[in-house]
Structure formats: structure tokens, C-alpha cells
mmCIF file of C-alpha atoms in Angstrom:
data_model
loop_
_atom_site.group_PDB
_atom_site.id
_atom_site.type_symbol
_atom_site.label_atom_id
_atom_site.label_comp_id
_atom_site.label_asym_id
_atom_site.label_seq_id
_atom_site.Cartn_x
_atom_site.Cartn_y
_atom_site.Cartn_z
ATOM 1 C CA UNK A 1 113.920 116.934 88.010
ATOM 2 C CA UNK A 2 112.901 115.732 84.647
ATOM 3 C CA UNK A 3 109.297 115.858 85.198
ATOM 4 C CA UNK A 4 109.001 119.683 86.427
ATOM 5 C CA UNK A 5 109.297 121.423 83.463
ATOM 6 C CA UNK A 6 105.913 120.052 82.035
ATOM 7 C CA UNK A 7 103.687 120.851 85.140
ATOM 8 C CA UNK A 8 100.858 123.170 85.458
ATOM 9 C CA UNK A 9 101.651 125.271 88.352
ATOM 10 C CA UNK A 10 98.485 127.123 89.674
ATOM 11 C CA UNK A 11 95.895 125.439 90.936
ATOM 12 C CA UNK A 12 95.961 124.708 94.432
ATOM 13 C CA UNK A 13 92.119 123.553 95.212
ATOM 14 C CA UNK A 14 90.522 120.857 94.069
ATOM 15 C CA UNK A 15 86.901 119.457 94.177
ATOM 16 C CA UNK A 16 87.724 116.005 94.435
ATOM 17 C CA UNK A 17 83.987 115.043 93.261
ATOM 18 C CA UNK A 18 84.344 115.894 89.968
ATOM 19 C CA UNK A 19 86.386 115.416 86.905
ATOM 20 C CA UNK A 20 87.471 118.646 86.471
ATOM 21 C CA UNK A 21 88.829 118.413 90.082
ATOM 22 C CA UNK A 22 90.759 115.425 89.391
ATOM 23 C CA UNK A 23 92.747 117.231 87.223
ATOM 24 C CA UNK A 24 93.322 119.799 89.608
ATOM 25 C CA UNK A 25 94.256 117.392 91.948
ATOM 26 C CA UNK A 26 97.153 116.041 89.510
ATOM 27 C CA UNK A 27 98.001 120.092 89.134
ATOM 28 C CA UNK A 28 98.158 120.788 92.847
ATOM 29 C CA UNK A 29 100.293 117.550 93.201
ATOM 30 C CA UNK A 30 102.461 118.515 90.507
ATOM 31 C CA UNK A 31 102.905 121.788 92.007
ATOM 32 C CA UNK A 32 103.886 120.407 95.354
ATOM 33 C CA UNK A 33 106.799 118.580 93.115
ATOM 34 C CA UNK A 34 108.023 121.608 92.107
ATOM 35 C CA UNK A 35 108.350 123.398 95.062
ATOM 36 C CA UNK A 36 109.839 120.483 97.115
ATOM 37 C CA UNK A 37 112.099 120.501 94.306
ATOM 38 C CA UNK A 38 113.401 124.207 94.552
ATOM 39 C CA UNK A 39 116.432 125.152 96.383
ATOM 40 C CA UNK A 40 114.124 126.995 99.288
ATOM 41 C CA UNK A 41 111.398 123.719 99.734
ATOM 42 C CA UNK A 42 108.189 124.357 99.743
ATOM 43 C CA UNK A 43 108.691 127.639 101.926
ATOM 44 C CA UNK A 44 107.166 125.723 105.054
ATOM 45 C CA UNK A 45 110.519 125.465 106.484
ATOM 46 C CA UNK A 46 110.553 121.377 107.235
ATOM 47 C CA UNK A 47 111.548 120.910 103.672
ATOM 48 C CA UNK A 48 114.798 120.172 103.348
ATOM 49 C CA UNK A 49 117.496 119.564 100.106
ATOM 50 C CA UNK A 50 120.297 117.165 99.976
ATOM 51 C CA UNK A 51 119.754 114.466 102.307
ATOM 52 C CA UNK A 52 117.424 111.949 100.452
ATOM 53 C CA UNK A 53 117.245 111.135 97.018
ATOM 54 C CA UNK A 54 113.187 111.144 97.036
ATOM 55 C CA UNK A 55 111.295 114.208 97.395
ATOM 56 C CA UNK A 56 111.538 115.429 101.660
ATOM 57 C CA UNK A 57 107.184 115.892 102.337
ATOM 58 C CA UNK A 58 108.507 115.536 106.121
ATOM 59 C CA UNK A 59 105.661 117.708 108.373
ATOM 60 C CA UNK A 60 103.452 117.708 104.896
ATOM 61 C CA UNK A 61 99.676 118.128 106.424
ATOM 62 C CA UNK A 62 98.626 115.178 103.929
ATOM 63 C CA UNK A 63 98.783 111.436 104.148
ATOM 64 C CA UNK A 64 99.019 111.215 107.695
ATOM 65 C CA UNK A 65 96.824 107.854 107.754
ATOM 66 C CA UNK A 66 94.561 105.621 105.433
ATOM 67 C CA UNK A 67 91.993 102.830 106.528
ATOM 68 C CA UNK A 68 91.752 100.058 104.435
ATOM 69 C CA UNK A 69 91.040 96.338 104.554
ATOM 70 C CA UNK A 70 93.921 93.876 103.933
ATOM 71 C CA UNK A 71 92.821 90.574 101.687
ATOM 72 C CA UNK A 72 91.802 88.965 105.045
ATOM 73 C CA UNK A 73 89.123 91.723 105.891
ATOM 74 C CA UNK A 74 91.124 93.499 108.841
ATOM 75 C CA UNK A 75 90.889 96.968 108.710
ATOM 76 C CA UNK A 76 94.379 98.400 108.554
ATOM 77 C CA UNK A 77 96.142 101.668 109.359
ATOM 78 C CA UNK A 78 99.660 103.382 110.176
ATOM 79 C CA UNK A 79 99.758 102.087 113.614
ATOM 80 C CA UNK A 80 99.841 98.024 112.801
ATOM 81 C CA UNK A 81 103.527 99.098 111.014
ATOM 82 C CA UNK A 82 105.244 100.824 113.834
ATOM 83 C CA UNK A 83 108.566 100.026 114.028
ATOM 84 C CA UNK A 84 108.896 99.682 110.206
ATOM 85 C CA UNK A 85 109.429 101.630 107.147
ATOM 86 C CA UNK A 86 105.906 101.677 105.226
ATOM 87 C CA UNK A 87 106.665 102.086 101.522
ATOM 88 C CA UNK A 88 102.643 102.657 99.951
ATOM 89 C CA UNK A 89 102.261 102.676 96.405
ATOM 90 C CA UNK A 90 98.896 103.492 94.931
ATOM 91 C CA UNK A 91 97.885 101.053 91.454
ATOM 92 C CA UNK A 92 96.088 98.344 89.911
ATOM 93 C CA UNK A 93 96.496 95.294 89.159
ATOM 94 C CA UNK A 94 95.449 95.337 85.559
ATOM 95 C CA UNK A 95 98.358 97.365 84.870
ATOM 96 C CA UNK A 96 101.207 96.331 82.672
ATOM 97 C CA UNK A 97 103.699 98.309 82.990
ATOM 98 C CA UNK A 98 104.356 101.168 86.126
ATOM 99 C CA UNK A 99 102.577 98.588 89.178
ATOM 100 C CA UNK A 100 104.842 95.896 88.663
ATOM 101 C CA UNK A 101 108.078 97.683 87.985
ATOM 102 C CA UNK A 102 107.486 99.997 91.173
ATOM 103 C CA UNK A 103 106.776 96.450 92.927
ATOM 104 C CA UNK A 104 109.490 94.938 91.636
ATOM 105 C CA UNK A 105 111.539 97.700 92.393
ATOM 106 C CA UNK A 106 110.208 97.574 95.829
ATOM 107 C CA UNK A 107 111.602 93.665 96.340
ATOM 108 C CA UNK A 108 114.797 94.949 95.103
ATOM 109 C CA UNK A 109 114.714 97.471 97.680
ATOM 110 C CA UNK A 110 114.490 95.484 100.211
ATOM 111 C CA UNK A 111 117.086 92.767 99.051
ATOM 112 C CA UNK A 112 119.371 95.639 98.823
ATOM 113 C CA UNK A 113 118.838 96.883 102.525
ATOM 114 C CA UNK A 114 119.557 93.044 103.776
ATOM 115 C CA UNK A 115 118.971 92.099 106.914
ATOM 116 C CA UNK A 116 117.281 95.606 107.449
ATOM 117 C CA UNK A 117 115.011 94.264 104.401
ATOM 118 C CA UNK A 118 112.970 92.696 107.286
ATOM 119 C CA UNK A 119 111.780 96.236 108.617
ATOM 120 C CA UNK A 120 110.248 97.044 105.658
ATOM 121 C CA UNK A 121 105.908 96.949 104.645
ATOM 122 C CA UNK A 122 105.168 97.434 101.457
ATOM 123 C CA UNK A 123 101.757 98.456 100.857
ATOM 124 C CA UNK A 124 99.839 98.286 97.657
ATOM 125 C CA UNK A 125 96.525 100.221 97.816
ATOM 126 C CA UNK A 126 94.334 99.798 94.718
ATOM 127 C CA UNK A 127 92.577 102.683 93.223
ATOM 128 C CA UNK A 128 90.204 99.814 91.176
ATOM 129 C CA UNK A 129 88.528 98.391 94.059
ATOM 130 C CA UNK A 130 85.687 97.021 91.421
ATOM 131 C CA UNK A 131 87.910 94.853 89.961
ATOM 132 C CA UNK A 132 90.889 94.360 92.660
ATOM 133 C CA UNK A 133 88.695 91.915 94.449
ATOM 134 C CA UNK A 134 90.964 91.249 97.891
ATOM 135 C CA UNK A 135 91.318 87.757 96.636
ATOM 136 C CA UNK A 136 93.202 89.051 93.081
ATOM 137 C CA UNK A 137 95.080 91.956 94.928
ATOM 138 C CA UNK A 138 96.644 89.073 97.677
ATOM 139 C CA UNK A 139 97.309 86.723 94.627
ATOM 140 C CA UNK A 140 98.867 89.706 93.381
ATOM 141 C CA UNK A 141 101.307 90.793 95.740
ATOM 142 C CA UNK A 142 102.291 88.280 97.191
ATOM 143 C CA UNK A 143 103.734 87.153 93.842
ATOM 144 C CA UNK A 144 105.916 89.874 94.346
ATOM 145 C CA UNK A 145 106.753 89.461 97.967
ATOM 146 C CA UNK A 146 105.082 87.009 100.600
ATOM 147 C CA UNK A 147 105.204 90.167 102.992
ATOM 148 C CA UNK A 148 103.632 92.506 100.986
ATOM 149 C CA UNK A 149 99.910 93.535 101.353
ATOM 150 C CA UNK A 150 97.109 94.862 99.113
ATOM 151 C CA UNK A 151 94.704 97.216 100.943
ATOM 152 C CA UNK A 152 91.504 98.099 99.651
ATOM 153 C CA UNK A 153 88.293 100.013 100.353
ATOM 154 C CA UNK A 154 84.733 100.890 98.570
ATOM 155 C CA UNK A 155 85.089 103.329 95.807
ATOM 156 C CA UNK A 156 83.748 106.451 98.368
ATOM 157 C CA UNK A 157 87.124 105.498 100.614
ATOM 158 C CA UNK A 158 89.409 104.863 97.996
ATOM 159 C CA UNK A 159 88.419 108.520 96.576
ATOM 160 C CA UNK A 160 88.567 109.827 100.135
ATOM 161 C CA UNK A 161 92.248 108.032 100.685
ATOM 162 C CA UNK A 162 93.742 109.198 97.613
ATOM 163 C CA UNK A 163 92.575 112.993 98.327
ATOM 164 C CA UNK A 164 93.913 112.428 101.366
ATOM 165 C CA UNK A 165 97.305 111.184 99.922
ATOM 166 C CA UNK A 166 97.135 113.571 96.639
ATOM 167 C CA UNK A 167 96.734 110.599 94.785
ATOM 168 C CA UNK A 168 95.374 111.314 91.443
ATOM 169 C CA UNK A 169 93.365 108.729 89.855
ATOM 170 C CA UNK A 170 90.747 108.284 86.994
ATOM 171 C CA UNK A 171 89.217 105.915 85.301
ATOM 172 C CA UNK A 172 90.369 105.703 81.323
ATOM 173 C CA UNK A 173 87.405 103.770 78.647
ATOM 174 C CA UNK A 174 89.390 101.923 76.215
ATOM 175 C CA UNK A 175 87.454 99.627 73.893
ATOM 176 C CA UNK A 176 84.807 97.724 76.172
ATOM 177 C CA UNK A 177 87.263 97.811 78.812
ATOM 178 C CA UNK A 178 89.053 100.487 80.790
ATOM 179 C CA UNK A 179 92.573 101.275 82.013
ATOM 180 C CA UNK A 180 93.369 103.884 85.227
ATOM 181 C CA UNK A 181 95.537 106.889 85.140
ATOM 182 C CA UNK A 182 97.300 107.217 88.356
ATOM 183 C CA UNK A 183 99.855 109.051 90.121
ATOM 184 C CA UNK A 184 102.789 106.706 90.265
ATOM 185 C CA UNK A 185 104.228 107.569 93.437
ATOM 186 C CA UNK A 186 105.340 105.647 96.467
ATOM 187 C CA UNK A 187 104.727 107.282 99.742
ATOM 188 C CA UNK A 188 107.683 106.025 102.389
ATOM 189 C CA UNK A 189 106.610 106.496 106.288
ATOM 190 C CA UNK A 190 109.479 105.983 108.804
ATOM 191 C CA UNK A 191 109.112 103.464 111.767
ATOM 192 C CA UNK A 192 106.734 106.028 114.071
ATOM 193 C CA UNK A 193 104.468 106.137 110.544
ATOM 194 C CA UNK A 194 105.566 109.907 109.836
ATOM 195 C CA UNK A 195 104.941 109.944 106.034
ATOM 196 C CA UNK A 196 108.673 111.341 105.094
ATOM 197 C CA UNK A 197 109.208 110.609 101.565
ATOM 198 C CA UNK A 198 107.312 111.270 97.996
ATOM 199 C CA UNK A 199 109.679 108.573 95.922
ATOM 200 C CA UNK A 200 109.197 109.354 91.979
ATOM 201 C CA UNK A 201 108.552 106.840 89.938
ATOM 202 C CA UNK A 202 112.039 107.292 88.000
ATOM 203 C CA UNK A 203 114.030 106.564 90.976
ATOM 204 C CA UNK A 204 116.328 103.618 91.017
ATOM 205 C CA UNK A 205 116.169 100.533 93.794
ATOM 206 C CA UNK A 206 119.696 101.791 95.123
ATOM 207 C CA UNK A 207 118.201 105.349 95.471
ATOM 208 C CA UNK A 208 115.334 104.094 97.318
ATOM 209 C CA UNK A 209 117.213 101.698 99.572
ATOM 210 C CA UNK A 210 119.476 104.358 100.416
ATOM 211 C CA UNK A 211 116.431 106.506 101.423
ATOM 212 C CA UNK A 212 114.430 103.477 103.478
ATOM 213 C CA UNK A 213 118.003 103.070 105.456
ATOM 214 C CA UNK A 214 118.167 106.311 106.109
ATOM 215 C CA UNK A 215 115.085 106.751 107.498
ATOM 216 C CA UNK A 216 115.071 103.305 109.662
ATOM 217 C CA UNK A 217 118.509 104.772 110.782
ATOM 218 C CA UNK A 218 116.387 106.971 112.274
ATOM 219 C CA UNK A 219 117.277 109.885 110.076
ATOM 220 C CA UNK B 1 117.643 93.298 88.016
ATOM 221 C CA UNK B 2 116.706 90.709 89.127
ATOM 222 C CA UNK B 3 118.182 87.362 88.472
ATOM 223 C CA UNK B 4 114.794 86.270 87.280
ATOM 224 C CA UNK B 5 114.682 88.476 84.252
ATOM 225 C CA UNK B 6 118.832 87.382 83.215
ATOM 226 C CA UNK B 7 117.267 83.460 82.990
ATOM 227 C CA UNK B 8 114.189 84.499 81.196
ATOM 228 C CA UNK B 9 116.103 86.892 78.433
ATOM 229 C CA UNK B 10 118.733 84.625 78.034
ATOM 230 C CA UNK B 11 115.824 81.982 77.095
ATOM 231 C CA UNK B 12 113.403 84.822 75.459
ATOM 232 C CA UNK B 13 116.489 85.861 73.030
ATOM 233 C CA UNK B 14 115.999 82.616 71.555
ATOM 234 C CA UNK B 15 112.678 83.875 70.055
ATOM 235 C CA UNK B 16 113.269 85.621 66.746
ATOM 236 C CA UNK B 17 110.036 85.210 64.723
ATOM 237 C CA UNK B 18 109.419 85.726 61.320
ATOM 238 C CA UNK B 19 106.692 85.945 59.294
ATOM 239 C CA UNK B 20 104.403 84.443 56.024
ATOM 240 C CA UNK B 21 104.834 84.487 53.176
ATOM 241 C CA UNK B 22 107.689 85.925 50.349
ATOM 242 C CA UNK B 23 106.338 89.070 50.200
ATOM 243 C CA UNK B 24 106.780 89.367 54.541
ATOM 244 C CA UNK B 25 107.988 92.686 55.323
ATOM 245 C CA UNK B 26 107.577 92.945 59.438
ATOM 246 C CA UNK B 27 110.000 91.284 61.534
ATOM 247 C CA UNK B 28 109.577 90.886 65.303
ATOM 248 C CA UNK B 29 112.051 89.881 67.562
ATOM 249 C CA UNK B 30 112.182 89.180 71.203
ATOM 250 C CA UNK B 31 108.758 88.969 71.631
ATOM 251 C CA UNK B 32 107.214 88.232 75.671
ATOM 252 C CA UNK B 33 104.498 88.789 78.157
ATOM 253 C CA UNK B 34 104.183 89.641 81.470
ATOM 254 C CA UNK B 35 102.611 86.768 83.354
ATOM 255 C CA UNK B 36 99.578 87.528 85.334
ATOM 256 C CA UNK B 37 97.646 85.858 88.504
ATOM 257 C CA UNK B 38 94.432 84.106 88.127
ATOM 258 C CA UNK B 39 91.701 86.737 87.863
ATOM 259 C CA UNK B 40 93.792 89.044 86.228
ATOM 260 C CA UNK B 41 92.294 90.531 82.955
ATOM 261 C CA UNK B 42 95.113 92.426 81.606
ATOM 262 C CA UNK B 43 98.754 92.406 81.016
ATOM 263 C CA UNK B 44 100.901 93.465 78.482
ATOM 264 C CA UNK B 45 103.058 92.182 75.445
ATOM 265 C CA UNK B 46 106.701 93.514 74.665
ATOM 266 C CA UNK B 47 108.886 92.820 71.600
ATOM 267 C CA UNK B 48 110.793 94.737 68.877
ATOM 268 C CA UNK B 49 108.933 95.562 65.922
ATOM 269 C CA UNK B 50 110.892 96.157 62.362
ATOM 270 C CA UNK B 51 109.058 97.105 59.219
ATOM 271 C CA UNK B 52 111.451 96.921 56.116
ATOM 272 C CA UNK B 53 109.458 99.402 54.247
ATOM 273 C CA UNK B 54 107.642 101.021 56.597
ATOM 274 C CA UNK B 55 104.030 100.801 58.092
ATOM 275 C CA UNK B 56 102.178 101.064 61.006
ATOM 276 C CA UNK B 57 101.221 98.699 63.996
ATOM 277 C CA UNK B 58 97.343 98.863 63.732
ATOM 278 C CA UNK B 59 95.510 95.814 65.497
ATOM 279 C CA UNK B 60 96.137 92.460 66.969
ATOM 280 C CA UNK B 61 94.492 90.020 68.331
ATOM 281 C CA UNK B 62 95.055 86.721 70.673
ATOM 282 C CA UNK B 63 93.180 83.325 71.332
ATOM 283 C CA UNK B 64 94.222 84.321 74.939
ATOM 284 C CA UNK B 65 92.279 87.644 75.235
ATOM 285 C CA UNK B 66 88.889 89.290 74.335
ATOM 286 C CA UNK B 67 90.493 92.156 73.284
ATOM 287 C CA UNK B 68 94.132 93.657 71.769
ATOM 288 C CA UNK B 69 95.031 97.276 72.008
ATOM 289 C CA UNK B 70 98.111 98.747 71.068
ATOM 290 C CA UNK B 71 99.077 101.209 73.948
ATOM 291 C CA UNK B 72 101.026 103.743 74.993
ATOM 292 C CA UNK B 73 102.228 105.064 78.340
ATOM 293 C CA UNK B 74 103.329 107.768 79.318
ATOM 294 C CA UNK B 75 104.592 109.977 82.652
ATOM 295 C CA UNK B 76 102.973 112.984 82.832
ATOM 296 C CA UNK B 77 104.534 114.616 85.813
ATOM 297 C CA UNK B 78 104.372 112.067 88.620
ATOM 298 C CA UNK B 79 101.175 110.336 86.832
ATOM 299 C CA UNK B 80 100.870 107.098 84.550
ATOM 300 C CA UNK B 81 99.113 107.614 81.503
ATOM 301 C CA UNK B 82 97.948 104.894 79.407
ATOM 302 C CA UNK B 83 96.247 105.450 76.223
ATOM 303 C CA UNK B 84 95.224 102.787 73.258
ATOM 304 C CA UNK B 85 97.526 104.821 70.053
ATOM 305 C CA UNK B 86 95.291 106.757 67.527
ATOM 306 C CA UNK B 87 95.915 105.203 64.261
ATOM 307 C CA UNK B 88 98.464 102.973 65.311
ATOM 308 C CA UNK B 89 102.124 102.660 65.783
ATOM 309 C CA UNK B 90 103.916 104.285 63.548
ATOM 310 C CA UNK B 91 107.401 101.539 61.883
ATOM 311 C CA UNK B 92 109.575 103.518 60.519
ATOM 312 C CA UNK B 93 111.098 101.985 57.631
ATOM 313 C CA UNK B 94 114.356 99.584 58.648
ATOM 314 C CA UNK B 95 114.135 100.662 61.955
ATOM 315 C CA UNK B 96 113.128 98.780 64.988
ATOM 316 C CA UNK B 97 110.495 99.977 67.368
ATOM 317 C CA UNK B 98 110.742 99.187 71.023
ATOM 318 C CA UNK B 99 107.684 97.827 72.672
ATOM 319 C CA UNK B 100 109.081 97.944 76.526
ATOM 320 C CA UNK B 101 108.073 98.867 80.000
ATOM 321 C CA UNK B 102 108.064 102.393 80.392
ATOM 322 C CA UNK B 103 106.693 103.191 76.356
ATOM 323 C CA UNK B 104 104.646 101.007 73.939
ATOM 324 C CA UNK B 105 103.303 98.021 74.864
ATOM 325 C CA UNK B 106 100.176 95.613 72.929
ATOM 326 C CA UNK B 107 97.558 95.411 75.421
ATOM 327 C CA UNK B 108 96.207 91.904 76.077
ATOM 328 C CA UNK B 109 92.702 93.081 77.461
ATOM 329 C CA UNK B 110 89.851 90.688 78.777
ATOM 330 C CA UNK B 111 92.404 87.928 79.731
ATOM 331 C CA UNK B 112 90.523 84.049 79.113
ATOM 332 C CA UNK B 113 92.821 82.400 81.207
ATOM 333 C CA UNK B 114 95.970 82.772 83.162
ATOM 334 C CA UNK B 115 99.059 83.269 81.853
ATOM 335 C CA UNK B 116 101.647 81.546 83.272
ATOM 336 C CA UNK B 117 105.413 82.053 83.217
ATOM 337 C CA UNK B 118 107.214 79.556 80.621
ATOM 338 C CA UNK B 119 103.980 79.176 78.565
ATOM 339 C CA UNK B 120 104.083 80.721 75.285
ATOM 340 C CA UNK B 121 101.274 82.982 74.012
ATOM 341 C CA UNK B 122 100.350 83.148 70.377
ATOM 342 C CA UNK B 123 99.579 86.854 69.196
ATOM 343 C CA UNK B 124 98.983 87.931 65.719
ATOM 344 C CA UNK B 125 99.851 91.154 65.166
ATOM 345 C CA UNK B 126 98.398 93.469 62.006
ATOM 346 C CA UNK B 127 100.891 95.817 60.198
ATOM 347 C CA UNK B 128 99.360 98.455 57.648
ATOM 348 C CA UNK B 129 101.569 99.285 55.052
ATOM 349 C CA UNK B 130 102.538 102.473 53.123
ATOM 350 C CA UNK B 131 100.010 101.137 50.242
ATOM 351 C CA UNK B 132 97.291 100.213 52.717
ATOM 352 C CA UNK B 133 97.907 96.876 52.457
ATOM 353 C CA UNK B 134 97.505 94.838 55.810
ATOM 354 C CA UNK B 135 99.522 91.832 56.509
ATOM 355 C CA UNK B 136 99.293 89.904 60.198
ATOM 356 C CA UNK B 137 102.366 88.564 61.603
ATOM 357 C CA UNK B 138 101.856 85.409 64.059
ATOM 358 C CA UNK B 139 104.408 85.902 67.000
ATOM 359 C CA UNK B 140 104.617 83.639 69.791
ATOM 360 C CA UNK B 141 105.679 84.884 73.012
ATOM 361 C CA UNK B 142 106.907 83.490 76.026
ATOM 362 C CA UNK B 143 105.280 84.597 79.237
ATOM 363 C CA UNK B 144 107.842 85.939 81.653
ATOM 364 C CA UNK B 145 107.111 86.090 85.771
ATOM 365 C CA UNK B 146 104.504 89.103 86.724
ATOM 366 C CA UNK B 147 107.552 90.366 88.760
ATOM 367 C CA UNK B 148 110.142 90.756 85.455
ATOM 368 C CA UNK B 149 112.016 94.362 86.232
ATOM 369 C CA UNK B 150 111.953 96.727 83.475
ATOM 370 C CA UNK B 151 115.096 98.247 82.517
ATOM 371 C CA UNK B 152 115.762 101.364 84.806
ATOM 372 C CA UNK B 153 113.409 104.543 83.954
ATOM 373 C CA UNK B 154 116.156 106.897 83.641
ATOM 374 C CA UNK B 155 114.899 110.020 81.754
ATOM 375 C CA UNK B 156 111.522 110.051 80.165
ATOM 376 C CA UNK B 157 111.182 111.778 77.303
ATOM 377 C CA UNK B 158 107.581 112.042 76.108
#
């Protein structure tokens, strides 16, 4: 647990509106890491140690649905994914370095789980809807995967989603341009679209398959 | 890892490129950038970095992009953290820096066109040295696919 020892532990609101609050989100997020990653869990009960590599968030009263439009315009949610294991990763595509490794990492994943590979949906939701036109974000993932699909949403739904999700995002000015901090977490949702799993951005593909099997094993 | 990245190293190790002049001090070796899909402004260029006497990574700049940042990310907690580098990249002498996945990259910003995996990107790169004096190194880097793995993030330590 590499990460915990440089969180901020104590804030547990957030005003999503403003800057300040985006931060806060980030700290309340980070705090949620630390307690799933005690020995006791979060002290909720449903948390549980041992049997996945990923963080448990199993019963977590956040990121129990999104809806947002796939490249063709459909509006999508949990429900169209029943029967699979939903692995969502919030990012952009104007990223170098974190989208496309947790991507790639995601085809891996699925090679790795074989034929089981097939009852797995990644989604990629964009927190840069102004430039992640539907047309770049499906160019875009499907480089990665033909199966995989990039959701987006206006910029009022996007910051609505990612509260919902405790997705931190901001925007970052660099030169005339600007680059997006984000959290770098992908959400996994077993096949009745439970969200189950907070998977760190650190964790290998093995890891990860070993978690999606488990939880399309039912687990 | 992908099978992908094995053919593309194997071909991208070929790249060694070094720089004008007699009085050339910067070396940079295994130089390559991620491919992008059209519309994409942005991507990233990797590559090891060696200063024989020491210097800094300041600027660059690329017929392919509007802009060139040098960058840094970085996991804070659970969140990616990009940032263009203050002052530049510090090369210490005779020792090579690591632009990778996962740390420093040069930021190819403002993208003209798309880059396309097996084209090869010119980038000149502009190294301060200890006495101020700038020199710019011309690397030319292969593009790699969009989906080339990074090594595994085992154990950040920023």
C-alpha cells in the first residue's frame, strides 16, 4: 500500500462546485484507500481483506450507476452490461502516459482470462468531454480493443458522474494548452453491475485478471 | 507485454542518435512516441537522455506539434499528476535519465497531424549546460502503436 502513507486523511465532505472541493474530493477518496486498506475495512462491515488483490468497495454507497452516451449517441448505463464484468476507467485521451497503460493493461486482462475474456466491458469515460468529441474517444478505444467503449456526457454530467464515482478530476493550464489531473482508478462491477472493486493504478494485468475471474466466478 | 511492444523495441533499439557538432555533449538513445488517432492533440515522447557533463533538458520543439513541454507525472495517491518541469530536467553528468511511462516524458502538445506507428518523428531537443550554453540535439523517433504497454508500475517513488 505504497500510496497510503502520503494521503491527507480528514476531510470527508466535499463541495464538488468548487476548486477547493476538488481537492477534498481527492482527500476523501484517498481516505477511503486507507481505510479499505486497514486490517478492520472501512468499519462498515462488507469490507473484506484477503480475497482480491484490488481494493473490496463491495456495498460502497457510491458508483452505483452513470449515464452516458456511447460514440453512437445511445445513452448507456449498468444495466446494458449484465451478465459481464464492467471494468470503467475514468481519462482522456490526450494523455500520454496513465490512459493508455491502464487500457492496455485492460486488453491484457482480458487475453489473460481467455475464453472468459469475452465477458468482459471495458468502459472508458472521459473527464474532457470538450475535447473527447465521441468521434476521437471511439477512434480511441477501439484502437485498443474493438469491444471497448468511450462514454461521454456534457461537462455538468461528467462533474456529476465523477462525484458520483469519487472521481477526482481538474483541469491543469500548461502553455496555451491544458492537461487533466485525474484519479487513475478502474472501477470493476461484477455481472449483476454491483460495483465490487477500486483496482489501483499500480496493479499488474495478472492481478487484475485474477480479480475479474473471481468476480465472474461469481465470487 | 504485449507482443507488440517486443517487435517495436527490438526495431526502436536500433535508434541510437547522436548529435552536432565536436563539441556534442548530449546523447540520446532509444528515442519513440506513442502513436495517436486522428484528432488527437497530444501524446508523448520517451527516450534516454545522457549529458556527459551535465545540464538540463530545457525546451524542444517538433515540425509535428504546436507546442513541446517537458513533463512530469506523477501518482499522488490514486491520482495522475502531470505537470510541464520548472526549469527543466535536470542530466546529471554521465548518467542517463529515463524518459518512460510512469515518470518524464517530452510533451508533444497541439498535434498537426497524426502520428502513425512506423513513421518516424523528428524532435529537437534543447540541453542547457552548466555554463549556460544551449545546444539542440535533433532526435528522430519512431512512433510506436497508441496501445505500447509500459513496463509494470511496481513501486512509485515520487
Amino acid at each position: 500500500m505504497h500510496g497510503a502513507k502520503r494521503v491527507i486523511a480528514n476531510a470527508s465532505r466535499f463541495d464538488p462546485s468548487g476548486r477547493r472541493g476538488r481537492r477534498l474530493w481527492l482527500a476523501a477518496a484517498a481516505a477511503a484507500v486507507v481505510a479499505a486498506c486497514s486490517p478492520q475495512g472501512s468499519g462498515d462491515g462488507r469490507v473484506t481483506a484477503g480475497k482480491f488483490h484490488a481494493i473490496d468497495v463491495t456495498g460502497a454507497d457510491y458508483g452505483t450507476d452513470f449515464r452516458l452516451a456511447d460514440p453512437q449517441g445511445r445513452e448507456r448505463t449498468l444495466a446494458d452490461f449484465r451478465g459481464k464484468a464492467v471494468l470503467l476507467f475514468f481519462g482522456f485521451t490526450q494523455c500520454p502516459d496513465v490512459c493508455p497503460t491502464a487500457l492496455s493493461r485492460a486488453v491484457e486482462v482480458m487475453r489473460l482470462l481467455g475464453d472468459d475474456g469475452t465477458k468482459v466491458q471495458v468502459l472508458f469515460a472521459t473527464v474532457d468531454p470538450e475535447r473527447d468529441t465521441a468521434e476521437l474517444l471511439q477512434a480511441y478505444t477501439t484502437t485498443f480493443h474493438p469491444s471497448f467503449i468511450g462514454l461521454r456526457t456534457d461537462l455538468e454530467r461528467t462533474r456529476e458522474t465523477a462525484k458520483h464515482f469519487k472521481v477526482f478530476f481538474a483541469k491543469v493550464p500548461t502553455g496555451s494548452s491544458y492537461t487533466m489531473d485525474h484519479t487513475a482508478m478502474t472501477y470493476a462491477f461484477d455481472p449483476q453491475g454491483r460495483l465490487r472493486l477500486a483496482i489501483r493504478h499500480s496493479a499488474t494485468a495478472r492481478e487484475v485478471a485474477d480479480d475479474v475471474g473471481l468476480l465472474l466466478k461469481g465470487r | 507485454m504485449n507482443s507488440l511492444s517486443f517487435r517495436t523495441s527490438a526495431i526502436v533499439a536500433l535508434f541510437a542518435v547522436w548529435v552536432n557538432g565536436a563539441w556534442a555533449q548530449v546523447t540520446v538513445k532509444d528515442p519513440w512516441v506513442r502513436g495517436t488517432v486522428a484528432q488527437q492533440k497530444a501524446t508523448g515522447m520517451f527516450a534516454h537522455i545522457t549529458s556527459t557533463n551535465g545540464g538540463k533538458l530545457v525546451a524542444g520543439s517538433s515540425p509535428v506539434a504546436g507546442v513541446v513541454e517537458i513533463h512530469e507525472m506523477a501518482m499522488q495517491g490514486d491520482v495522475m499528476k502531470m505537470r510541464a518541469i520548472p526549469g527543466g530536467l535536470e542530466l546529471p553528468a554521465g548518467k542517463a535519465v529515463e524518459l518512460k511511462p510512469g515518470g518524464y516524458h517530452v510533451m508533444l502538445m497541439e498535434l498537426r497531424q497524426q502520428l502513425k506507428e512506423g513513421e518516424t518523428v523528428p524532435v529537437t531537443l534543447v540541453i542547457e549546460g552548466k555554463d549556460g550554453k544551449r545546444e539542440s540535439v535533433e532526435v528522430k523517433a519512431p512512433v510506436k502503436a497508441l496501445t505500447t504497454q509500459a513496463a509494470p508500475m511496481q513501486g512509485h517513488k515520487h
